[in-house]
């Protein structure tokens, strides 16, 4: 009798130890040490049997759900870096791009027309080239000073820029008229092309004048200065190879430069500044009129240009 009681006591003791091991969280959490315990927990929670190094379904679903969030965070970070870069370096980059356009465009004609011409060109053409090149250099310098936070020097140099910008329209119109006389087109047949320099100088004058007026409002000032400088690139684009700028598409290239500013606003501020909303349509309207007067050559316009040529002869 005593032996039987001892056997039952030993049986219950072993059973109790097994139950204690089964309920132990440290052992049940390890699938490799107690696979039966892990399978039991998965079955009780409604999961499938997991074997080897395979993760539970709930863990895989959680990892899959976090992947889009990580991708979105990375995209947001990259977009933030792009916005910061454009905010800091866009206008300096645009000034360098304008310089590259001018150098590449005029490099195709400066040798034959200015440096090694078949007959000497008027002196004003040389002055025109120097002054307009100086404007591009000044635009780069001013953009670099703003980027370097040299605002005081930027404003001091801006006095010289205001004087130079005031000279450009008169010099541009005068050069166009002198060169028209130099080519001997006094009969009026080719005077219709004067609509192009007239339009460029008018657009530059309006944008530059507004930029000076709003010089204390940087968001207006820098956009207007960019538009004014882009207005001067039409002649450079017109000298690009035909394969790059076909026909009379040079004004479209000018507009593309300004559209880069629109794109910058959309990326950085997520809206288009009022300067572009009103300035770009007005520019395009002027370009359309100028090209119509050049290509169609209506008789009223030819009469006006003929009179201008007679007055300036």
PDB file of C-alpha atoms in Angstrom, residues 27-239:
ATOM      1  CA  UNK A  27      10.781  28.334 -22.616  1.00  0.00           C
ATOM      2  CA  UNK A  28       7.570  28.707 -24.558  1.00  0.00           C
ATOM      3  CA  UNK A  29       8.927  31.749 -26.371  1.00  0.00           C
ATOM      4  CA  UNK A  30      11.779  29.740 -27.888  1.00  0.00           C
ATOM      5  CA  UNK A  31      10.556  27.748 -30.863  1.00  0.00           C
ATOM      6  CA  UNK A  32      13.856  25.936 -31.306  1.00  0.00           C
ATOM      7  CA  UNK A  33      14.097  24.695 -27.679  1.00  0.00           C
ATOM      8  CA  UNK A  34      10.412  23.618 -27.353  1.00  0.00           C
ATOM      9  CA  UNK A  35       8.857  23.101 -30.774  1.00  0.00           C
ATOM     10  CA  UNK A  36       5.762  21.412 -29.333  1.00  0.00           C
ATOM     11  CA  UNK A  37       5.045  24.396 -27.154  1.00  0.00           C
ATOM     12  CA  UNK A  38       5.400  26.752 -30.138  1.00  0.00           C
ATOM     13  CA  UNK A  39       3.088  24.635 -32.270  1.00  0.00           C
ATOM     14  CA  UNK A  40       0.554  24.529 -29.471  1.00  0.00           C
ATOM     15  CA  UNK A  41       0.551  28.309 -29.100  1.00  0.00           C
ATOM     16  CA  UNK A  42       0.111  28.782 -32.884  1.00  0.00           C
ATOM     17  CA  UNK A  43      -2.770  26.321 -32.946  1.00  0.00           C
ATOM     18  CA  UNK A  44      -4.466  27.936 -29.963  1.00  0.00           C
ATOM     19  CA  UNK A  45      -4.141  31.407 -31.562  1.00  0.00           C
ATOM     20  CA  UNK A  46      -5.554  30.199 -34.878  1.00  0.00           C
ATOM     21  CA  UNK A  47      -2.173  30.294 -36.686  1.00  0.00           C
ATOM     22  CA  UNK A  48      -0.644  27.714 -38.972  1.00  0.00           C
ATOM     23  CA  UNK A  49       2.152  25.392 -38.162  1.00  0.00           C
ATOM     24  CA  UNK A  50       5.576  27.087 -38.399  1.00  0.00           C
ATOM     25  CA  UNK A  51       8.702  25.084 -38.917  1.00  0.00           C
ATOM     26  CA  UNK A  52      12.401  25.829 -39.285  1.00  0.00           C
ATOM     27  CA  UNK A  53      13.346  29.536 -39.566  1.00  0.00           C
ATOM     28  CA  UNK A  54      10.015  30.583 -41.141  1.00  0.00           C
ATOM     29  CA  UNK A  55       8.414  33.591 -39.411  1.00  0.00           C
ATOM     30  CA  UNK A  56       4.842  33.449 -38.126  1.00  0.00           C
ATOM     31  CA  UNK A  57       2.143  34.848 -40.399  1.00  0.00           C
ATOM     32  CA  UNK A  58       1.411  37.727 -38.058  1.00  0.00           C
ATOM     33  CA  UNK A  59       5.080  38.765 -38.046  1.00  0.00           C
ATOM     34  CA  UNK A  60       5.307  38.622 -41.859  1.00  0.00           C
ATOM     35  CA  UNK A  61       2.143  40.706 -42.238  1.00  0.00           C
ATOM     36  CA  UNK A  62       3.481  43.272 -39.789  1.00  0.00           C
ATOM     37  CA  UNK A  63       6.786  43.520 -41.704  1.00  0.00           C
ATOM     38  CA  UNK A  64       4.941  43.866 -45.016  1.00  0.00           C
ATOM     39  CA  UNK A  65       2.810  46.649 -43.559  1.00  0.00           C
ATOM     40  CA  UNK A  66       5.847  48.608 -42.430  1.00  0.00           C
ATOM     41  CA  UNK A  67       7.590  48.436 -45.823  1.00  0.00           C
ATOM     42  CA  UNK A  68       5.356  51.084 -47.531  1.00  0.00           C
ATOM     43  CA  UNK A  69       5.809  53.360 -44.512  1.00  0.00           C
ATOM     44  CA  UNK A  70       9.599  53.100 -44.803  1.00  0.00           C
ATOM     45  CA  UNK A  71       9.390  53.814 -48.538  1.00  0.00           C
ATOM     46  CA  UNK A  72       7.224  56.870 -47.898  1.00  0.00           C
ATOM     47  CA  UNK A  73       9.657  58.136 -45.296  1.00  0.00           C
ATOM     48  CA  UNK A  74      12.561  57.745 -47.721  1.00  0.00           C
ATOM     49  CA  UNK A  75      10.631  59.526 -50.479  1.00  0.00           C
ATOM     50  CA  UNK A  76       9.722  62.357 -48.117  1.00  0.00           C
ATOM     51  CA  UNK A  77      13.349  62.695 -47.079  1.00  0.00           C
ATOM     52  CA  UNK A  78      14.536  62.833 -50.704  1.00  0.00           C
ATOM     53  CA  UNK A  79      11.838  65.376 -51.574  1.00  0.00           C
ATOM     54  CA  UNK A  80      12.919  67.465 -48.602  1.00  0.00           C
ATOM     55  CA  UNK A  81      16.544  67.410 -49.735  1.00  0.00           C
ATOM     56  CA  UNK A  82      15.490  68.408 -53.276  1.00  0.00           C
ATOM     57  CA  UNK A  83      13.353  71.296 -52.018  1.00  0.00           C
ATOM     58  CA  UNK A  84      16.192  72.528 -49.813  1.00  0.00           C
ATOM     59  CA  UNK A  85      18.677  72.299 -52.695  1.00  0.00           C
ATOM     60  CA  UNK A  86      16.404  74.196 -55.086  1.00  0.00           C
ATOM     61  CA  UNK A  87      15.661  76.823 -52.466  1.00  0.00           C
ATOM     62  CA  UNK A  88      19.374  77.473 -51.946  1.00  0.00           C
ATOM     63  CA  UNK A  89      20.948  77.051 -55.367  1.00  0.00           C
ATOM     64  CA  UNK A  90      18.238  77.506 -58.025  1.00  0.00           C
ATOM     65  CA  UNK A  91      18.894  81.145 -58.954  1.00  0.00           C
ATOM     66  CA  UNK A  92      22.651  80.697 -58.970  1.00  0.00           C
ATOM     67  CA  UNK A  93      22.203  77.662 -61.198  1.00  0.00           C
ATOM     68  CA  UNK A  94      19.899  79.604 -63.521  1.00  0.00           C
ATOM     69  CA  UNK A  95      22.447  82.405 -63.860  1.00  0.00           C
ATOM     70  CA  UNK A  96      25.057  79.853 -64.917  1.00  0.00           C
ATOM     71  CA  UNK A  97      22.591  78.265 -67.338  1.00  0.00           C
ATOM     72  CA  UNK A  98      21.872  81.646 -68.951  1.00  0.00           C
ATOM     73  CA  UNK A  99      25.611  82.199 -69.338  1.00  0.00           C
ATOM     74  CA  UNK A 100      26.003  78.772 -70.950  1.00  0.00           C
ATOM     75  CA  UNK A 101      23.176  79.539 -73.399  1.00  0.00           C
ATOM     76  CA  UNK A 102      24.751  82.872 -74.369  1.00  0.00           C
ATOM     77  CA  UNK A 103      28.231  81.403 -74.820  1.00  0.00           C
ATOM     78  CA  UNK A 104      27.043  78.432 -76.853  1.00  0.00           C
ATOM     79  CA  UNK A 105      24.667  80.447 -79.027  1.00  0.00           C
ATOM     80  CA  UNK A 106      26.979  83.311 -79.937  1.00  0.00           C
ATOM     81  CA  UNK A 107      29.972  81.003 -80.356  1.00  0.00           C
ATOM     82  CA  UNK A 108      28.493  80.036 -83.736  1.00  0.00           C
ATOM     83  CA  UNK A 109      28.556  83.602 -85.105  1.00  0.00           C
ATOM     84  CA  UNK A 110      31.005  85.684 -83.076  1.00  0.00           C
ATOM     85  CA  UNK A 111      33.969  84.637 -85.205  1.00  0.00           C
ATOM     86  CA  UNK A 112      32.506  85.631 -88.576  1.00  0.00           C
ATOM     87  CA  UNK A 113      30.499  88.620 -87.357  1.00  0.00           C
ATOM     88  CA  UNK A 114      32.709  90.212 -84.722  1.00  0.00           C
ATOM     89  CA  UNK A 115      36.201  88.766 -84.354  1.00  0.00           C
ATOM     90  CA  UNK A 116      37.080  88.006 -87.987  1.00  0.00           C
ATOM     91  CA  UNK A 117      34.447  89.741 -90.148  1.00  0.00           C
ATOM     92  CA  UNK A 118      34.716  90.087 -93.905  1.00  0.00           C
ATOM     93  CA  UNK A 119      34.268  93.829 -93.442  1.00  0.00           C
ATOM     94  CA  UNK A 120      34.467  95.853 -90.207  1.00  0.00           C
ATOM     95  CA  UNK A 121      31.325  96.012 -88.107  1.00  0.00           C
ATOM     96  CA  UNK A 122      30.088  99.240 -86.502  1.00  0.00           C
ATOM     97  CA  UNK A 123      31.675 100.103 -83.164  1.00  0.00           C
ATOM     98  CA  UNK A 124      28.341  99.947 -81.385  1.00  0.00           C
ATOM     99  CA  UNK A 125      28.141  96.213 -82.053  1.00  0.00           C
ATOM    100  CA  UNK A 126      31.338  95.700 -80.052  1.00  0.00           C
ATOM    101  CA  UNK A 127      30.002  97.895 -77.233  1.00  0.00           C
ATOM    102  CA  UNK A 128      26.731  95.946 -77.316  1.00  0.00           C
ATOM    103  CA  UNK A 129      28.582  92.638 -76.939  1.00  0.00           C
ATOM    104  CA  UNK A 130      30.653  93.895 -73.999  1.00  0.00           C
ATOM    105  CA  UNK A 131      27.763  95.500 -72.115  1.00  0.00           C
ATOM    106  CA  UNK A 132      25.359  92.592 -72.531  1.00  0.00           C
ATOM    107  CA  UNK A 133      28.090  90.137 -71.519  1.00  0.00           C
ATOM    108  CA  UNK A 134      28.727  92.310 -68.472  1.00  0.00           C
ATOM    109  CA  UNK A 135      25.065  92.017 -67.543  1.00  0.00           C
ATOM    110  CA  UNK A 136      25.275  88.217 -67.524  1.00  0.00           C
ATOM    111  CA  UNK A 137      28.416  88.355 -65.376  1.00  0.00           C
ATOM    112  CA  UNK A 138      26.677  90.759 -62.998  1.00  0.00           C
ATOM    113  CA  UNK A 139      23.662  88.457 -62.774  1.00  0.00           C
ATOM    114  CA  UNK A 140      25.905  85.542 -61.803  1.00  0.00           C
ATOM    115  CA  UNK A 141      27.757  87.685 -59.252  1.00  0.00           C
ATOM    116  CA  UNK A 142      24.589  88.972 -57.636  1.00  0.00           C
ATOM    117  CA  UNK A 143      23.126  85.474 -57.405  1.00  0.00           C
ATOM    118  CA  UNK A 144      26.340  84.198 -55.809  1.00  0.00           C
ATOM    119  CA  UNK A 145      26.363  87.048 -53.273  1.00  0.00           C
ATOM    120  CA  UNK A 146      22.827  86.221 -52.186  1.00  0.00           C
ATOM    121  CA  UNK A 147      23.760  82.542 -51.871  1.00  0.00           C
ATOM    122  CA  UNK A 148      26.743  83.542 -49.701  1.00  0.00           C
ATOM    123  CA  UNK A 149      24.493  85.821 -47.573  1.00  0.00           C
ATOM    124  CA  UNK A 150      26.473  88.909 -48.621  1.00  0.00           C
ATOM    125  CA  UNK A 151      23.326  91.017 -48.752  1.00  0.00           C
ATOM    126  CA  UNK A 152      25.033  94.352 -48.043  1.00  0.00           C
ATOM    127  CA  UNK A 153      27.486  93.918 -50.911  1.00  0.00           C
ATOM    128  CA  UNK A 154      24.630  92.676 -53.102  1.00  0.00           C
ATOM    129  CA  UNK A 155      22.724  95.916 -52.516  1.00  0.00           C
ATOM    130  CA  UNK A 156      25.765  98.090 -53.136  1.00  0.00           C
ATOM    131  CA  UNK A 157      26.499  96.321 -56.390  1.00  0.00           C
ATOM    132  CA  UNK A 158      22.814  96.616 -57.204  1.00  0.00           C
ATOM    133  CA  UNK A 159      23.259 100.365 -57.692  1.00  0.00           C
ATOM    134  CA  UNK A 160      25.633  99.654 -60.544  1.00  0.00           C
ATOM    135  CA  UNK A 161      23.219  96.997 -61.792  1.00  0.00           C
ATOM    136  CA  UNK A 162      20.370  99.507 -61.881  1.00  0.00           C
ATOM    137  CA  UNK A 163      22.452 101.874 -64.011  1.00  0.00           C
ATOM    138  CA  UNK A 164      23.584  99.079 -66.330  1.00  0.00           C
ATOM    139  CA  UNK A 165      20.049  97.713 -66.640  1.00  0.00           C
ATOM    140  CA  UNK A 166      18.791 101.171 -67.556  1.00  0.00           C
ATOM    141  CA  UNK A 167      21.339 101.392 -70.375  1.00  0.00           C
ATOM    142  CA  UNK A 168      20.575  97.989 -71.918  1.00  0.00           C
ATOM    143  CA  UNK A 169      17.210  98.809 -73.599  1.00  0.00           C
ATOM    144  CA  UNK A 170      18.529 101.969 -75.263  1.00  0.00           C
ATOM    145  CA  UNK A 171      21.707 100.210 -76.340  1.00  0.00           C
ATOM    146  CA  UNK A 172      19.749  97.230 -77.655  1.00  0.00           C
ATOM    147  CA  UNK A 173      17.355  99.328 -79.745  1.00  0.00           C
ATOM    148  CA  UNK A 174      20.133 101.565 -81.033  1.00  0.00           C
ATOM    149  CA  UNK A 175      22.270  98.588 -82.027  1.00  0.00           C
ATOM    150  CA  UNK A 176      19.351  96.986 -83.870  1.00  0.00           C
ATOM    151  CA  UNK A 177      18.709 100.187 -85.854  1.00  0.00           C
ATOM    152  CA  UNK A 178      22.390 100.787 -86.637  1.00  0.00           C
ATOM    153  CA  UNK A 179      22.859  97.219 -87.841  1.00  0.00           C
ATOM    154  CA  UNK A 180      19.707  97.488 -89.935  1.00  0.00           C
ATOM    155  CA  UNK A 181      21.135 100.581 -91.607  1.00  0.00           C
ATOM    156  CA  UNK A 182      24.512  98.889 -91.967  1.00  0.00           C
ATOM    157  CA  UNK A 183      22.952  96.032 -93.885  1.00  0.00           C
ATOM    158  CA  UNK A 184      21.406  98.669 -96.235  1.00  0.00           C
ATOM    159  CA  UNK A 185      17.782  97.605 -95.820  1.00  0.00           C
ATOM    160  CA  UNK A 186      16.265 101.028 -96.298  1.00  0.00           C
ATOM    161  CA  UNK A 187      13.550  99.886 -98.679  1.00  0.00           C
ATOM    162  CA  UNK A 188      11.493  98.474 -95.800  1.00  0.00           C
ATOM    163  CA  UNK A 189      11.307  94.932 -97.154  1.00  0.00           C
ATOM    164  CA  UNK A 190      13.267  93.395 -94.253  1.00  0.00           C
ATOM    165  CA  UNK A 191      12.504  95.932 -91.573  1.00  0.00           C
ATOM    166  CA  UNK A 192       9.728  93.721 -90.209  1.00  0.00           C
ATOM    167  CA  UNK A 193      12.329  91.768 -88.201  1.00  0.00           C
ATOM    168  CA  UNK A 194      12.774  94.822 -85.964  1.00  0.00           C
ATOM    169  CA  UNK A 195       9.772  93.547 -84.031  1.00  0.00           C
ATOM    170  CA  UNK A 196      12.028  91.010 -82.314  1.00  0.00           C
ATOM    171  CA  UNK A 197      14.582  93.349 -80.665  1.00  0.00           C
ATOM    172  CA  UNK A 198      11.799  95.850 -79.923  1.00  0.00           C
ATOM    173  CA  UNK A 199       9.820  93.168 -78.106  1.00  0.00           C
ATOM    174  CA  UNK A 200      12.865  91.837 -76.233  1.00  0.00           C
ATOM    175  CA  UNK A 201      13.861  95.265 -74.987  1.00  0.00           C
ATOM    176  CA  UNK A 202      10.286  96.131 -74.016  1.00  0.00           C
ATOM    177  CA  UNK A 203       9.865  92.902 -72.045  1.00  0.00           C
ATOM    178  CA  UNK A 204      13.239  93.396 -70.364  1.00  0.00           C
ATOM    179  CA  UNK A 205      12.414  96.999 -69.438  1.00  0.00           C
ATOM    180  CA  UNK A 206       9.094  96.079 -67.822  1.00  0.00           C
ATOM    181  CA  UNK A 207      10.485  93.148 -65.842  1.00  0.00           C
ATOM    182  CA  UNK A 208      13.609  95.057 -64.816  1.00  0.00           C
ATOM    183  CA  UNK A 209      11.650  98.144 -63.810  1.00  0.00           C
ATOM    184  CA  UNK A 210       9.320  96.095 -61.615  1.00  0.00           C
ATOM    185  CA  UNK A 211      12.314  94.307 -60.100  1.00  0.00           C
ATOM    186  CA  UNK A 212      13.816  97.658 -59.088  1.00  0.00           C
ATOM    187  CA  UNK A 213      10.462  98.825 -57.722  1.00  0.00           C
ATOM    188  CA  UNK A 214      10.120  95.663 -55.595  1.00  0.00           C
ATOM    189  CA  UNK A 215      13.789  95.449 -54.635  1.00  0.00           C
ATOM    190  CA  UNK A 216      12.776  95.259 -50.936  1.00  0.00           C
ATOM    191  CA  UNK A 217      10.601  92.217 -51.611  1.00  0.00           C
ATOM    192  CA  UNK A 218      13.030  89.397 -52.441  1.00  0.00           C
ATOM    193  CA  UNK A 219      10.385  86.906 -53.629  1.00  0.00           C
ATOM    194  CA  UNK A 220       9.250  89.395 -56.295  1.00  0.00           C
ATOM    195  CA  UNK A 221      12.660  90.881 -57.037  1.00  0.00           C
ATOM    196  CA  UNK A 222      14.577  87.704 -57.830  1.00  0.00           C
ATOM    197  CA  UNK A 223      11.838  86.251 -60.055  1.00  0.00           C
ATOM    198  CA  UNK A 224      11.530  89.478 -62.022  1.00  0.00           C
ATOM    199  CA  UNK A 225      15.303  89.674 -62.447  1.00  0.00           C
ATOM    200  CA  UNK A 226      15.290  86.112 -63.749  1.00  0.00           C
ATOM    201  CA  UNK A 227      12.536  86.931 -66.250  1.00  0.00           C
ATOM    202  CA  UNK A 228      14.341  90.103 -67.369  1.00  0.00           C
ATOM    203  CA  UNK A 229      17.585  88.217 -67.967  1.00  0.00           C
ATOM    204  CA  UNK A 230      15.831  85.375 -69.791  1.00  0.00           C
ATOM    205  CA  UNK A 231      14.337  87.968 -72.157  1.00  0.00           C
ATOM    206  CA  UNK A 232      17.864  88.636 -73.414  1.00  0.00           C
ATOM    207  CA  UNK A 233      18.515  85.020 -74.428  1.00  0.00           C
ATOM    208  CA  UNK A 234      16.309  85.039 -77.530  1.00  0.00           C
ATOM    209  CA  UNK A 235      19.159  86.173 -79.782  1.00  0.00           C
ATOM    210  CA  UNK A 236      21.417  83.429 -78.390  1.00  0.00           C
ATOM    211  CA  UNK A 237      18.814  80.704 -78.941  1.00  0.00           C
ATOM    212  CA  UNK A 238      18.249  81.982 -82.488  1.00  0.00           C
ATOM    213  CA  UNK A 239      21.909  81.170 -83.218  1.00  0.00           C
TER     214      UNK A 239
END
